[in-house]
Tab-separated table of C-alpha atoms in Angstrom:
chain	number	residue	atom	x	y	z
A	5	UNK	CA	-44.281	44.844	-32.675
A	6	UNK	CA	-44.975	47.447	-29.227
A	7	UNK	CA	-46.272	44.857	-26.500
A	8	UNK	CA	-47.419	48.043	-24.661
A	9	UNK	CA	-51.068	46.515	-23.113
A	10	UNK	CA	-54.042	48.516	-23.869
A	11	UNK	CA	-56.277	47.240	-21.591
A	12	UNK	CA	-60.507	47.753	-22.266
A	13	UNK	CA	-62.412	49.459	-19.886
A	14	UNK	CA	-66.115	51.040	-20.593
A	15	UNK	CA	-68.149	51.563	-18.251
A	16	UNK	CA	-69.996	55.215	-19.619
A	17	UNK	CA	-70.354	57.095	-21.658
A	18	UNK	CA	-68.362	60.415	-19.117
A	19	UNK	CA	-66.235	58.573	-17.462
A	20	UNK	CA	-62.892	60.867	-17.802
A	21	UNK	CA	-61.767	59.679	-21.148
A	22	UNK	CA	-57.961	57.644	-21.055
A	23	UNK	CA	-57.450	56.364	-24.630
A	24	UNK	CA	-59.070	56.171	-27.757
A	25	UNK	CA	-59.153	55.000	-30.843
A	26	UNK	CA	-59.123	56.919	-34.138
A	27	UNK	CA	-58.471	57.043	-38.021
A	28	UNK	CA	-57.879	60.165	-40.310
A	29	UNK	CA	-58.940	60.618	-43.029
A	30	UNK	CA	-56.656	59.309	-45.678
A	31	UNK	CA	-56.319	58.635	-49.934
A	32	UNK	CA	-59.761	56.482	-49.834
A	33	UNK	CA	-61.990	59.863	-49.600
A	34	UNK	CA	-60.263	61.205	-52.659
A	35	UNK	CA	-61.309	58.060	-54.429
A	36	UNK	CA	-64.867	59.441	-53.862
A	37	UNK	CA	-66.589	60.207	-57.387
A	38	UNK	CA	-70.082	61.444	-57.719
A	39	UNK	CA	-70.884	58.390	-59.717
A	40	UNK	CA	-70.897	56.068	-56.327
A	41	UNK	CA	-71.663	58.198	-53.819
A	42	UNK	CA	-74.376	55.971	-52.825
A	43	UNK	CA	-72.245	52.164	-53.217
A	44	UNK	CA	-69.745	54.258	-50.927
A	45	UNK	CA	-72.421	55.358	-48.199
A	46	UNK	CA	-71.214	59.259	-48.833
A	47	UNK	CA	-73.682	61.770	-50.250
A	48	UNK	CA	-71.012	64.597	-51.015
A	49	UNK	CA	-67.872	64.332	-51.572
A	50	UNK	CA	-64.716	65.516	-49.181
A	51	UNK	CA	-61.888	67.503	-49.885
A	52	UNK	CA	-58.974	65.875	-47.581
A	53	UNK	CA	-57.071	68.626	-47.202
A	54	UNK	CA	-59.631	70.079	-44.754
A	55	UNK	CA	-60.494	67.173	-44.073
A	56	UNK	CA	-57.644	66.370	-42.482
A	57	UNK	CA	-56.806	69.417	-41.040
A	58	UNK	CA	-60.138	69.396	-38.913
A	59	UNK	CA	-59.645	65.151	-38.017
A	60	UNK	CA	-56.452	66.845	-36.599
A	61	UNK	CA	-57.607	69.030	-34.714
A	62	UNK	CA	-60.316	66.817	-32.492
A	63	UNK	CA	-56.898	64.615	-32.249
A	64	UNK	CA	-55.463	67.619	-30.204
A	65	UNK	CA	-58.296	68.720	-28.420
A	66	UNK	CA	-58.021	65.014	-26.755
A	67	UNK	CA	-54.663	65.209	-26.269
A	68	UNK	CA	-55.184	68.115	-24.666
A	69	UNK	CA	-57.329	66.923	-22.427
A	70	UNK	CA	-54.879	63.719	-21.078
A	71	UNK	CA	-56.186	61.237	-23.922
A	72	UNK	CA	-54.165	58.578	-25.298
A	73	UNK	CA	-55.065	58.732	-29.502
A	74	UNK	CA	-53.887	55.371	-30.878
A	75	UNK	CA	-54.327	55.062	-34.752
A	76	UNK	CA	-55.964	52.303	-35.935
A	77	UNK	CA	-53.162	51.822	-39.283
A	78	UNK	CA	-50.586	52.263	-36.886
A	79	UNK	CA	-52.304	49.341	-34.832
A	80	UNK	CA	-52.251	47.249	-37.700
A	81	UNK	CA	-48.927	48.114	-39.423
A	82	UNK	CA	-47.398	46.628	-36.183
A	83	UNK	CA	-49.614	43.615	-36.844
A	84	UNK	CA	-48.360	43.459	-40.810
A	85	UNK	CA	-44.472	42.675	-40.164
A	86	UNK	CA	-45.475	39.322	-39.673
A	87	UNK	CA	-45.018	38.012	-42.972
A	88	UNK	CA	-48.097	34.989	-42.162
A	89	UNK	CA	-49.989	37.909	-40.440
A	90	UNK	CA	-49.882	39.525	-44.099
A	91	UNK	CA	-50.737	37.407	-46.223
A	92	UNK	CA	-53.636	35.946	-44.452
A	93	UNK	CA	-55.035	39.753	-44.214
A	94	UNK	CA	-54.905	40.616	-47.340
A	95	UNK	CA	-56.388	37.424	-48.211
A	96	UNK	CA	-59.784	37.754	-46.506
A	97	UNK	CA	-59.415	41.058	-47.480
A	98	UNK	CA	-59.791	40.308	-50.989
A	99	UNK	CA	-62.024	37.917	-50.732
A	100	UNK	CA	-64.264	39.948	-48.576
A	101	UNK	CA	-63.805	42.339	-51.556
A	102	UNK	CA	-64.812	39.973	-54.225
A	103	UNK	CA	-61.101	40.450	-55.832
A	104	UNK	CA	-61.492	36.560	-56.333
A	105	UNK	CA	-60.214	35.205	-59.288
A	106	UNK	CA	-56.975	33.555	-59.004
A	107	UNK	CA	-55.211	35.587	-62.078
A	108	UNK	CA	-56.250	39.570	-59.959
A	109	UNK	CA	-55.355	37.719	-56.679
A	110	UNK	CA	-51.686	37.081	-57.759
A	111	UNK	CA	-51.663	40.348	-59.218
A	112	UNK	CA	-52.222	42.653	-56.458
A	113	UNK	CA	-50.440	40.557	-54.187
A	114	UNK	CA	-47.701	40.976	-56.561
A	115	UNK	CA	-48.468	44.627	-56.475
A	116	UNK	CA	-48.579	45.436	-53.348
A	117	UNK	CA	-45.679	42.546	-52.426
A	118	UNK	CA	-42.655	45.853	-52.035
A	119	UNK	CA	-45.417	48.098	-50.027
A	120	UNK	CA	-43.830	48.656	-46.537
A	121	UNK	CA	-46.556	47.482	-43.277
A	122	UNK	CA	-47.732	50.704	-42.823
A	123	UNK	CA	-47.799	51.726	-46.589
A	124	UNK	CA	-49.712	48.466	-46.751
A	125	UNK	CA	-52.827	49.727	-45.271
A	126	UNK	CA	-52.928	52.942	-45.916
A	127	UNK	CA	-53.358	51.205	-49.352
A	128	UNK	CA	-55.635	48.119	-48.202
A	129	UNK	CA	-57.833	51.157	-46.970
A	130	UNK	CA	-57.308	53.689	-50.303
A	131	UNK	CA	-58.369	50.900	-52.212
A	132	UNK	CA	-56.980	49.167	-55.851
A	133	UNK	CA	-57.369	50.996	-58.550
A	134	UNK	CA	-57.258	48.983	-62.258
A	135	UNK	CA	-54.547	51.538	-63.651
A	136	UNK	CA	-52.551	50.698	-60.205
A	137	UNK	CA	-52.076	46.650	-61.863
A	138	UNK	CA	-50.492	46.657	-64.829
A	139	UNK	CA	-51.222	43.555	-66.200
A	140	UNK	CA	-53.731	40.276	-64.604
A	141	UNK	CA	-52.420	37.022	-66.238
A	142	UNK	CA	-56.199	36.215	-67.392
A	143	UNK	CA	-56.458	32.445	-65.345
A	144	UNK	CA	-60.461	32.319	-64.917
A	145	UNK	CA	-63.476	34.035	-66.998
A	146	UNK	CA	-63.365	36.915	-64.611
A	147	UNK	CA	-59.592	37.959	-65.332
A	148	UNK	CA	-60.394	38.164	-68.821
A	149	UNK	CA	-64.503	40.011	-69.231
A	150	UNK	CA	-64.161	43.703	-69.361
A	151	UNK	CA	-65.535	45.756	-66.193
A	152	UNK	CA	-66.318	49.477	-67.161
A	153	UNK	CA	-65.278	49.939	-62.895
A	154	UNK	CA	-62.554	51.799	-61.605
A	155	UNK	CA	-61.251	49.179	-59.030
A	156	UNK	CA	-60.441	46.233	-58.027
A	157	UNK	CA	-60.904	46.356	-55.056
A	158	UNK	CA	-62.913	49.549	-53.537
A	159	UNK	CA	-61.377	52.057	-51.082
A	160	UNK	CA	-62.909	51.981	-47.352
A	161	UNK	CA	-64.015	55.300	-46.808
A	162	UNK	CA	-66.388	55.228	-43.839
A	163	UNK	CA	-63.237	53.981	-41.694
A	164	UNK	CA	-62.891	57.183	-39.974
A	165	UNK	CA	-66.054	56.873	-38.140
A	166	UNK	CA	-64.381	53.919	-36.131
A	167	UNK	CA	-67.346	54.129	-33.494
A	168	UNK	CA	-69.382	51.568	-35.547
A	169	UNK	CA	-66.976	48.435	-36.516
A	170	UNK	CA	-66.855	47.393	-32.988
A	171	UNK	CA	-67.781	48.295	-29.646
A	172	UNK	CA	-65.058	48.312	-26.318
A	173	UNK	CA	-67.733	47.047	-23.233
A	174	UNK	CA	-67.044	46.332	-20.160
A	175	UNK	CA	-63.991	44.791	-20.620
A	176	UNK	CA	-65.123	43.161	-23.943
A	177	UNK	CA	-66.157	43.994	-27.126
A	178	UNK	CA	-68.730	43.624	-29.520
A	179	UNK	CA	-66.723	42.762	-33.107
A	180	UNK	CA	-69.904	43.841	-35.144
A	181	UNK	CA	-71.514	42.607	-37.994
A	182	UNK	CA	-71.875	45.458	-40.767
A	183	UNK	CA	-75.286	46.419	-41.727
A	184	UNK	CA	-73.979	47.484	-46.093
A	185	UNK	CA	-71.711	44.850	-47.327
A	186	UNK	CA	-70.205	48.391	-48.820
A	187	UNK	CA	-68.063	48.964	-44.344
A	188	UNK	CA	-67.857	44.735	-43.585
A	189	UNK	CA	-64.450	45.281	-44.374
A	190	UNK	CA	-64.643	47.385	-42.488
A	191	UNK	CA	-64.784	45.002	-39.286
A	192	UNK	CA	-61.369	42.964	-40.874
A	193	UNK	CA	-59.377	45.650	-39.105
A	194	UNK	CA	-61.001	45.245	-35.728
A	195	UNK	CA	-60.686	41.172	-36.410
A	196	UNK	CA	-56.480	40.911	-37.076
A	197	UNK	CA	-56.087	43.223	-33.867
A	198	UNK	CA	-57.683	41.632	-31.553
A	199	UNK	CA	-56.589	38.260	-32.566
A	200	UNK	CA	-52.935	39.515	-33.228
A	201	UNK	CA	-51.903	42.397	-31.508
A	202	UNK	CA	-50.206	41.393	-28.371
A	203	UNK	CA	-51.870	44.691	-26.816
A	204	UNK	CA	-54.708	43.071	-27.101
A	205	UNK	CA	-54.919	39.996	-25.369
A	206	UNK	CA	-57.919	38.085	-24.245
A	207	UNK	CA	-60.325	40.468	-24.989
A	208	UNK	CA	-64.147	38.768	-24.424
A	209	UNK	CA	-66.606	39.115	-27.517
A	210	UNK	CA	-70.128	39.533	-26.478
A	211	UNK	CA	-70.877	39.648	-30.519
A	212	UNK	CA	-68.906	38.528	-33.540
A	213	UNK	CA	-68.653	39.589	-36.744
A	214	UNK	CA	-69.653	35.923	-38.522
A	215	UNK	CA	-73.323	36.372	-37.237
A	216	UNK	CA	-75.741	36.619	-39.462
A	217	UNK	CA	-77.888	39.539	-37.865
A	218	UNK	CA	-75.756	43.360	-37.784
A	219	UNK	CA	-75.394	45.626	-35.502
A	220	UNK	CA	-73.179	48.997	-35.180
A	221	UNK	CA	-71.631	50.840	-32.779
A	222	UNK	CA	-73.220	54.289	-33.096
A	223	UNK	CA	-76.135	51.766	-31.627
A	224	UNK	CA	-74.550	51.201	-28.610
A	225	UNK	CA	-74.332	53.560	-25.466
A	226	UNK	CA	-72.889	52.708	-21.631
A	227	UNK	CA	-75.255	54.552	-19.856
A	228	UNK	CA	-73.305	53.043	-16.674
A	229	UNK	CA	-71.677	50.124	-15.424
A	230	UNK	CA	-74.635	48.645	-15.086
A	231	UNK	CA	-76.911	50.353	-17.771
A	232	UNK	CA	-76.507	49.408	-21.496
A	233	UNK	CA	-78.396	51.567	-24.517
A	234	UNK	CA	-78.521	49.582	-28.316
A	235	UNK	CA	-80.507	51.243	-30.746
A	236	UNK	CA	-83.091	49.065	-33.096
A	237	UNK	CA	-82.269	51.368	-36.303
A	238	UNK	CA	-81.412	51.406	-39.841
A	239	UNK	CA	-78.140	49.291	-39.118
A	240	UNK	CA	-78.855	47.057	-36.151
A	241	UNK	CA	-81.041	44.574	-35.635
A	242	UNK	CA	-83.019	43.285	-32.900
A	243	UNK	CA	-82.137	39.744	-33.337
A	244	UNK	CA	-78.579	41.311	-32.714
A	245	UNK	CA	-79.405	43.045	-29.857
A	246	UNK	CA	-81.398	40.265	-27.543
A	247	UNK	CA	-78.081	37.846	-28.257
A	248	UNK	CA	-75.182	41.026	-27.378
A	249	UNK	CA	-77.588	41.346	-24.546
A	250	UNK	CA	-77.367	37.338	-23.712
A	251	UNK	CA	-73.608	37.227	-24.078
A	252	UNK	CA	-73.770	40.007	-21.959
A	253	UNK	CA	-76.083	39.801	-18.999
A	254	UNK	CA	-74.770	35.693	-19.181
A	255	UNK	CA	-70.977	36.857	-17.923
A	256	UNK	CA	-69.263	38.256	-15.082
A	257	UNK	CA	-70.364	41.918	-15.856
A	258	UNK	CA	-72.158	44.265	-13.638
A	259	UNK	CA	-73.967	45.464	-16.121
A	260	UNK	CA	-77.635	43.868	-15.276
A	261	UNK	CA	-80.514	45.406	-17.893
A	262	UNK	CA	-79.844	46.774	-21.998
A	263	UNK	CA	-82.661	49.046	-22.969
A	264	UNK	CA	-83.162	48.616	-26.414
A	265	UNK	CA	-84.497	52.089	-27.855
A	266	UNK	CA	-86.767	51.329	-31.469
A	267	UNK	CA	-85.582	54.281	-33.387
A	268	UNK	CA	-86.862	55.425	-36.913
A	269	UNK	CA	-85.444	53.812	-39.809
A	270	UNK	CA	-84.074	56.603	-41.972
A	271	UNK	CA	-80.881	57.218	-43.468
A	272	UNK	CA	-80.796	61.124	-41.045
A	273	UNK	CA	-80.893	58.595	-37.819
A	274	UNK	CA	-79.065	55.502	-38.758
A	275	UNK	CA	-77.783	55.435	-35.090
A	276	UNK	CA	-78.688	55.955	-31.637
A	277	UNK	CA	-75.444	58.552	-31.054
A	278	UNK	CA	-76.834	60.668	-33.719
A	279	UNK	CA	-80.282	61.337	-31.694
A	280	UNK	CA	-79.355	60.441	-28.418
A	281	UNK	CA	-76.009	60.919	-26.599
A	282	UNK	CA	-75.064	61.238	-22.523
A	283	UNK	CA	-73.352	64.560	-21.313
A	284	UNK	CA	-73.224	64.378	-17.988
A	285	UNK	CA	-74.604	62.328	-15.090
A	286	UNK	CA	-78.481	63.273	-15.182
A	287	UNK	CA	-78.215	65.448	-19.141
A	288	UNK	CA	-78.752	63.827	-22.207
A	289	UNK	CA	-78.647	65.470	-25.887
A	290	UNK	CA	-81.546	64.096	-28.038
A	291	UNK	CA	-83.750	65.364	-31.126
A	292	UNK	CA	-86.369	66.001	-30.674
A	293	UNK	CA	-88.023	64.283	-33.391
A	294	UNK	CA	-87.291	60.465	-32.413
A	295	UNK	CA	-89.139	61.549	-28.579
A	296	UNK	CA	-92.604	60.887	-29.640
A	297	UNK	CA	-92.346	57.296	-31.679
A	298	UNK	CA	-89.783	55.911	-29.826
A	299	UNK	CA	-90.822	52.663	-27.695
A	300	UNK	CA	-88.108	51.230	-24.815
A	301	UNK	CA	-87.905	47.301	-24.038
A	302	UNK	CA	-85.335	46.374	-21.043
A	303	UNK	CA	-83.771	43.050	-21.475
A	304	UNK	CA	-82.509	41.585	-17.957
A	305	UNK	CA	-81.505	38.279	-16.660
A	306	UNK	CA	-84.716	35.816	-16.084
A	307	UNK	CA	-85.113	32.439	-14.623
A	308	UNK	CA	-83.502	29.711	-15.871
A	309	UNK	CA	-80.549	31.738	-18.079
A	310	UNK	CA	-83.452	32.902	-20.382
A	311	UNK	CA	-84.239	37.034	-20.961
A	312	UNK	CA	-86.588	38.809	-19.219
A	313	UNK	CA	-87.687	41.662	-21.730
A	314	UNK	CA	-90.157	43.876	-20.831
A	315	UNK	CA	-92.040	46.767	-22.977
A	316	UNK	CA	-91.277	50.381	-20.909
A	317	UNK	CA	-94.481	52.784	-21.010
A	318	UNK	CA	-93.202	55.384	-19.719
A	319	UNK	CA	-91.897	58.401	-21.502
A	320	UNK	CA	-88.099	58.003	-21.808
A	321	UNK	CA	-87.171	60.341	-18.555
A	322	UNK	CA	-88.421	58.314	-16.013
A	323	UNK	CA	-87.200	55.021	-17.753
A	324	UNK	CA	-83.847	57.014	-17.815
A	325	UNK	CA	-84.448	57.877	-14.308
A	326	UNK	CA	-85.756	54.580	-12.746
A	327	UNK	CA	-82.765	52.644	-14.582
A	328	UNK	CA	-80.434	55.589	-13.552
A	329	UNK	CA	-81.722	55.753	-10.581
A	330	UNK	CA	-81.221	59.919	-11.079
A	331	UNK	CA	-83.617	61.713	-8.747
A	332	UNK	CA	-83.937	63.659	-12.017
A	333	UNK	CA	-82.923	63.202	-15.970
A	334	UNK	CA	-82.727	66.489	-18.052
A	335	UNK	CA	-83.461	65.774	-21.714
A	336	UNK	CA	-81.239	68.858	-23.660
A	337	UNK	CA	-82.914	69.250	-27.235
A	338	UNK	CA	-81.035	69.807	-30.585
A	339	UNK	CA	-81.656	73.317	-31.356
A	340	UNK	CA	-82.925	74.203	-28.176
A	341	UNK	CA	-86.689	73.906	-29.450
A	342	UNK	CA	-86.779	75.341	-32.918
A	343	UNK	CA	-88.022	72.634	-34.699
A	344	UNK	CA	-85.942	74.484	-37.723
A	345	UNK	CA	-82.319	74.271	-36.260
A	346	UNK	CA	-82.932	71.078	-34.629
A	347	UNK	CA	-83.896	69.047	-38.153
A	348	UNK	CA	-80.720	71.286	-39.630
A	349	UNK	CA	-78.313	71.239	-36.674
A	350	UNK	CA	-79.329	67.098	-36.678
A	351	UNK	CA	-78.281	66.518	-40.083
A	352	UNK	CA	-74.725	68.157	-39.384
A	353	UNK	CA	-74.508	65.650	-36.424
A	354	UNK	CA	-75.847	68.687	-33.367
A	355	UNK	CA	-76.296	65.725	-31.041
A	356	UNK	CA	-73.538	63.335	-31.400
A	357	UNK	CA	-70.885	64.581	-28.804
A	358	UNK	CA	-68.563	62.774	-27.322
A	359	UNK	CA	-67.782	63.355	-23.502
A	360	UNK	CA	-64.290	63.731	-22.536
A	361	UNK	CA	-65.113	63.935	-18.579
A	362	UNK	CA	-68.677	64.552	-16.216
A	363	UNK	CA	-70.309	67.585	-18.459
A	364	UNK	CA	-67.552	68.312	-20.956
A	365	UNK	CA	-67.618	67.411	-24.453
A	366	UNK	CA	-66.448	67.419	-27.938
A	367	UNK	CA	-68.727	69.221	-30.911
A	368	UNK	CA	-68.832	70.103	-34.426
A	369	UNK	CA	-68.583	73.947	-34.063
A	370	UNK	CA	-71.099	74.243	-36.775
A	371	UNK	CA	-73.710	73.538	-34.800
A	372	UNK	CA	-73.801	77.036	-32.945
A	373	UNK	CA	-77.930	76.958	-31.901
A	374	UNK	CA	-77.288	73.193	-30.081
A	375	UNK	CA	-74.073	74.631	-28.542
A	376	UNK	CA	-75.406	77.336	-26.737
A	377	UNK	CA	-78.445	75.160	-25.554
A	378	UNK	CA	-75.135	72.959	-24.287
A	379	UNK	CA	-73.490	75.331	-22.399
A	380	UNK	CA	-76.785	77.714	-20.795
A	381	UNK	CA	-76.705	74.139	-19.083
A	382	UNK	CA	-73.742	74.144	-18.275
A	383	UNK	CA	-71.962	71.745	-20.088
A	384	UNK	CA	-68.384	73.054	-21.491
A	385	UNK	CA	-68.406	72.274	-24.900
A	386	UNK	CA	-64.840	72.136	-26.904
A	387	UNK	CA	-65.259	72.902	-30.279
A	388	UNK	CA	-63.196	72.366	-33.859
A	389	UNK	CA	-64.039	73.207	-37.647
A	390	UNK	CA	-66.202	71.100	-39.460
A	391	UNK	CA	-66.366	71.820	-42.933
A	392	UNK	CA	-65.845	68.503	-44.398
A	393	UNK	CA	-65.787	65.782	-41.980
A	394	UNK	CA	-69.843	66.460	-41.354
A	395	UNK	CA	-70.250	65.631	-45.103
A	396	UNK	CA	-69.763	62.131	-44.285
A	397	UNK	CA	-72.865	62.275	-41.928
A	398	UNK	CA	-71.013	61.682	-38.437
A	399	UNK	CA	-69.428	63.914	-35.489
A	400	UNK	CA	-67.448	63.385	-32.575
A	401	UNK	CA	-68.548	60.668	-31.192
A	402	UNK	CA	-68.608	58.797	-34.721
A	403	UNK	CA	-65.033	59.482	-35.090
A	404	UNK	CA	-64.037	57.913	-32.516
A	405	UNK	CA	-63.500	54.870	-29.471
A	406	UNK	CA	-62.675	55.568	-26.332
A	407	UNK	CA	-60.591	52.384	-25.428
A	408	UNK	CA	-60.475	52.885	-21.702
A	409	UNK	CA	-62.253	55.788	-19.171
A	410	UNK	CA	-61.755	56.033	-15.841
A	411	UNK	CA	-64.940	55.241	-13.813
A	412	UNK	CA	-66.970	57.064	-12.219
């Protein structure tokens, strides 16, 4: 197993990106069928070959910018060399995937027994079909009853959105609780990486996956070394925001303010970063549809180890100026002010930019109007193809988890 140390250090959204975690889509997206789209949280079927071409373009852009690209499957394969960890992981994966009967578990373990660590992790992500298991020795009623559903273990097709299962904040992480049961197995991979990989030792956790209230990484934006923004969204609970804030503000981290953005609870705006991202020291992309209903709350340290929570009555620009200590803030609107273009391009993640350094961002090439608006505001835009990846309703920021950014 590689013992190379991968320090976590993320104190901004725009500091030069040095290291990032990705997952290139695999067989799991080919196991999405129309009858189970909603169950797996997809709106459309994805063509894998093209999706992989696009994802490789994305990774190449990052490498060309000097970013170390680390793949989730490589880290997991290094961990699963250890037979004890392998068995522990598989037992937990089966339980969380509701494959709980004794006969089924024995059949799955037997089927996977000869897989290499790399093959094993790919198969766990792809899902285990009924046709994969030749025979289940029935030991319980659940082993005997016929079931028309084609999988014993569901595929995990949302895993190419690496932003959500955990979030790097400062020198620690939030190991998240996903809002939908379908996605909760995704956080198992991060749990095992941060428990067992020698490259990630003693990383503090500001939140953990054993908690009761959901929070997802797409709602977490590190605006500066002092300010964290978290969306209260369709996928993130205000209870989780407050608990994460308490743990973080009670630590030795320099972050002293958490701004909670209460955004509309709809699938189109499922996370804060689908409607708002940071592209430069004083510039942000925003979907104009959230501006009027947006409420912002500031959370700071109070007296006697309590939190101080305040409703911010000013508009978003003034709140950002105040807490980021900026003379002015420029909000670059998705669609460049055209409501039709804004709605269309927000659907394909026009506001979901990934900054590789201040004023330089990676974007889908399909969002022409918004990308040109960024360029008009002196933002350098690096584009890649987006025919298939965008069908999953997530953009470049959604697909990446920065592990290390230079301080700014």
